[in-house]
Amino acid sequence: QVQLVESGGGLVQPGGSLKLSCAASGFSFSSYVMRWYRQAPGKERELVAVIIIGGSTNYADSVKGRFTISRDNAKSTVYLQMSSLKPEETAEYYCSARRVVEYWGKGTLVIVSS
């Protein structure tokens, strides 16, 4: 049974940092491209960061230099380190695993507010 479980969300002040985790199980994690998405209230889901099998990464322009995606294949976990957070980045953050089919987690809520 495939599972992706995100954690680490919460309330953070503008300019603050958070580290999200996504624990995977039920599939060969190291063979999958992992992604972080976010969906703000009333907006479409957007791709935030990607990490491929070899470890190369790519980011949305809006988060470059502030967010870092990483993976630990031994722990079947992907991370998203976020810094200098902005109020407009309040959103539900989701991880996905994609090879042929894309699997999704249920998300973790990040609220950036003073």
PDB file of C-alpha atoms in Angstrom:
ATOM      1  CA  GLN A   1       0.000   0.000   0.000  1.00  0.00           C
ATOM      2  CA  VAL A   2       1.527   3.280  -1.130  1.00  0.00           C
ATOM      3  CA  GLN A   3       1.655   5.988   1.513  1.00  0.00           C
ATOM      4  CA  LEU A   4       3.083   9.488   1.563  1.00  0.00           C
ATOM      5  CA  VAL A   5       2.775  11.275   4.878  1.00  0.00           C
ATOM      6  CA  GLU A   6       3.750  14.918   5.148  1.00  0.00           C
ATOM      7  CA  SER A   7       4.660  16.579   8.433  1.00  0.00           C
ATOM      8  CA  GLY A   8       6.326  19.688   9.784  1.00  0.00           C
ATOM      9  CA  GLY A   9       3.757  22.293   8.890  1.00  0.00           C
ATOM     10  CA  GLY A  10       2.524  24.893  11.310  1.00  0.00           C
ATOM     11  CA  LEU A  11       2.404  28.566  12.101  1.00  0.00           C
ATOM     12  CA  VAL A  12       5.518  30.608  11.371  1.00  0.00           C
ATOM     13  CA  GLN A  13       6.178  34.327  11.351  1.00  0.00           C
ATOM     14  CA  PRO A  14       7.096  36.119   8.138  1.00  0.00           C
ATOM     15  CA  GLY A  15      10.801  35.710   7.526  1.00  0.00           C
ATOM     16  CA  GLY A  16      10.872  32.487   9.497  1.00  0.00           C
ATOM     17  CA  SER A  17      11.821  28.952   8.540  1.00  0.00           C
ATOM     18  CA  LEU A  18      10.213  25.529   8.517  1.00  0.00           C
ATOM     19  CA  LYS A  19      11.331  22.098   7.432  1.00  0.00           C
ATOM     20  CA  LEU A  20       8.749  19.789   5.943  1.00  0.00           C
ATOM     21  CA  SER A  21       9.139  16.034   5.743  1.00  0.00           C
ATOM     22  CA  CYS A  22       7.398  13.458   3.611  1.00  0.00           C
ATOM     23  CA  ALA A  23       7.755   9.842   4.675  1.00  0.00           C
ATOM     24  CA  ALA A  24       7.118   7.302   1.942  1.00  0.00           C
ATOM     25  CA  SER A  25       6.270   3.624   2.076  1.00  0.00           C
ATOM     26  CA  GLY A  26       4.885   0.895  -0.143  1.00  0.00           C
ATOM     27  CA  PHE A  27       7.046   1.534  -3.194  1.00  0.00           C
ATOM     28  CA  SER A  28      10.667   1.710  -4.259  1.00  0.00           C
ATOM     29  CA  PHE A  29      11.350   5.255  -3.097  1.00  0.00           C
ATOM     30  CA  SER A  30      14.792   5.604  -4.632  1.00  0.00           C
ATOM     31  CA  SER A  31      13.369   4.955  -8.112  1.00  0.00           C
ATOM     32  CA  TYR A  32      10.876   7.803  -8.000  1.00  0.00           C
ATOM     33  CA  VAL A  33      11.073  11.484  -8.774  1.00  0.00           C
ATOM     34  CA  MET A  34       9.839  13.388  -5.753  1.00  0.00           C
ATOM     35  CA  ARG A  35       8.061  16.731  -5.834  1.00  0.00           C
ATOM     36  CA  TRP A  36       6.685  19.289  -3.438  1.00  0.00           C
ATOM     37  CA  TYR A  37       3.598  21.240  -4.442  1.00  0.00           C
ATOM     38  CA  ARG A  38       1.529  23.809  -2.618  1.00  0.00           C
ATOM     39  CA  GLN A  39      -2.006  25.066  -2.914  1.00  0.00           C
ATOM     40  CA  ALA A  40      -3.038  28.352  -1.390  1.00  0.00           C
ATOM     41  CA  PRO A  41      -6.689  29.062  -0.580  1.00  0.00           C
ATOM     42  CA  GLY A  42      -8.600  29.838  -3.748  1.00  0.00           C
ATOM     43  CA  LYS A  43      -5.625  29.139  -5.990  1.00  0.00           C
ATOM     44  CA  GLU A  44      -4.440  26.300  -8.170  1.00  0.00           C
ATOM     45  CA  ARG A  45      -1.872  23.823  -6.990  1.00  0.00           C
ATOM     46  CA  GLU A  46       1.632  24.858  -8.019  1.00  0.00           C
ATOM     47  CA  LEU A  47       4.882  22.967  -8.278  1.00  0.00           C
ATOM     48  CA  VAL A  48       7.461  24.177  -5.762  1.00  0.00           C
ATOM     49  CA  ALA A  49      10.443  21.855  -6.061  1.00  0.00           C
ATOM     50  CA  VAL A  50      11.586  18.636  -7.722  1.00  0.00           C
ATOM     51  CA  ILE A  51      14.350  16.187  -6.908  1.00  0.00           C
ATOM     52  CA  ILE A  52      15.166  13.462  -9.374  1.00  0.00           C
ATOM     53  CA  ILE A  53      16.615  10.022  -8.779  1.00  0.00           C
ATOM     54  CA  GLY A  54      20.212  11.186  -9.076  1.00  0.00           C
ATOM     55  CA  GLY A  55      19.643  14.059  -6.687  1.00  0.00           C
ATOM     56  CA  SER A  56      19.459  16.956  -9.120  1.00  0.00           C
ATOM     57  CA  THR A  57      16.951  19.580  -8.124  1.00  0.00           C
ATOM     58  CA  ASN A  58      14.775  22.229  -9.700  1.00  0.00           C
ATOM     59  CA  TYR A  59      12.689  24.995  -8.156  1.00  0.00           C
ATOM     60  CA  ALA A  60       9.929  27.405  -8.957  1.00  0.00           C
ATOM     61  CA  ASP A  61      11.385  30.842  -9.590  1.00  0.00           C
ATOM     62  CA  SER A  62       9.487  32.227  -6.619  1.00  0.00           C
ATOM     63  CA  VAL A  63      11.346  30.003  -4.127  1.00  0.00           C
ATOM     64  CA  LYS A  64      14.836  29.781  -5.625  1.00  0.00           C
ATOM     65  CA  GLY A  65      17.479  30.626  -3.065  1.00  0.00           C
ATOM     66  CA  ARG A  66      15.054  30.223  -0.161  1.00  0.00           C
ATOM     67  CA  PHE A  67      13.815  26.624  -0.369  1.00  0.00           C
ATOM     68  CA  THR A  68      15.871  23.453  -0.529  1.00  0.00           C
ATOM     69  CA  ILE A  69      14.544  20.037  -1.457  1.00  0.00           C
ATOM     70  CA  SER A  70      16.491  16.956  -0.400  1.00  0.00           C
ATOM     71  CA  ARG A  71      15.963  13.236  -0.106  1.00  0.00           C
ATOM     72  CA  ASP A  72      17.211  10.445   2.117  1.00  0.00           C
ATOM     73  CA  ASN A  73      16.732   7.206   0.238  1.00  0.00           C
ATOM     74  CA  ALA A  74      17.723   5.142   3.275  1.00  0.00           C
ATOM     75  CA  LYS A  75      14.822   6.674   5.197  1.00  0.00           C
ATOM     76  CA  SER A  76      12.461   6.906   2.201  1.00  0.00           C
ATOM     77  CA  THR A  77      11.915  10.533   3.058  1.00  0.00           C
ATOM     78  CA  VAL A  78      11.948  13.766   1.114  1.00  0.00           C
ATOM     79  CA  TYR A  79      12.374  17.133   2.793  1.00  0.00           C
ATOM     80  CA  LEU A  80      11.636  20.740   2.007  1.00  0.00           C
ATOM     81  CA  GLN A  81      13.634  23.299   3.962  1.00  0.00           C
ATOM     82  CA  MET A  82      11.922  26.664   3.681  1.00  0.00           C
ATOM     83  CA  SER A  83      13.354  29.971   4.793  1.00  0.00           C
ATOM     84  CA  SER A  84      12.457  33.654   4.524  1.00  0.00           C
ATOM     85  CA  LEU A  85       8.829  32.649   4.353  1.00  0.00           C
ATOM     86  CA  LYS A  86       6.251  35.148   3.143  1.00  0.00           C
ATOM     87  CA  PRO A  87       2.577  35.474   4.096  1.00  0.00           C
ATOM     88  CA  GLU A  88       1.542  34.668   0.536  1.00  0.00           C
ATOM     89  CA  GLU A  89       3.200  31.283   0.930  1.00  0.00           C
ATOM     90  CA  THR A  90       0.496  30.203   3.320  1.00  0.00           C
ATOM     91  CA  ALA A  91      -0.757  27.007   1.735  1.00  0.00           C
ATOM     92  CA  GLU A  92      -1.271  23.307   2.029  1.00  0.00           C
ATOM     93  CA  TYR A  93       1.988  21.652   1.027  1.00  0.00           C
ATOM     94  CA  TYR A  94       1.913  18.269  -0.661  1.00  0.00           C
ATOM     95  CA  CYS A  95       4.568  15.810  -1.685  1.00  0.00           C
ATOM     96  CA  SER A  96       4.250  13.484  -4.627  1.00  0.00           C
ATOM     97  CA  ALA A  97       6.114  10.503  -5.981  1.00  0.00           C
ATOM     98  CA  ARG A  98       6.119   9.922  -9.701  1.00  0.00           C
ATOM     99  CA  ARG A  99       7.463   7.261 -11.969  1.00  0.00           C
ATOM    100  CA  VAL A 100       4.637   6.254 -14.276  1.00  0.00           C
ATOM    101  CA  VAL A 101       1.792   6.893 -11.874  1.00  0.00           C
ATOM    102  CA  GLU A 102       1.944   9.871  -9.497  1.00  0.00           C
ATOM    103  CA  TYR A 103       1.155   9.258  -5.856  1.00  0.00           C
ATOM    104  CA  TRP A 104       0.127  12.039  -3.474  1.00  0.00           C
ATOM    105  CA  GLY A 105       0.164  12.692   0.207  1.00  0.00           C
ATOM    106  CA  LYS A 106      -2.655  14.426   2.080  1.00  0.00           C
ATOM    107  CA  GLY A 107      -0.682  17.565   2.771  1.00  0.00           C
ATOM    108  CA  THR A 108       0.564  19.626   5.677  1.00  0.00           C
ATOM    109  CA  LEU A 109      -0.625  23.158   6.334  1.00  0.00           C
ATOM    110  CA  VAL A 110       1.847  26.033   6.517  1.00  0.00           C
ATOM    111  CA  ILE A 111       0.587  29.363   7.811  1.00  0.00           C
ATOM    112  CA  VAL A 112       2.874  32.351   7.528  1.00  0.00           C
ATOM    113  CA  SER A 113       1.507  35.092   9.726  1.00  0.00           C
ATOM    114  CA  SER A 114       2.465  37.455  12.489  1.00  0.00           C
TER     115      SER A 114
END
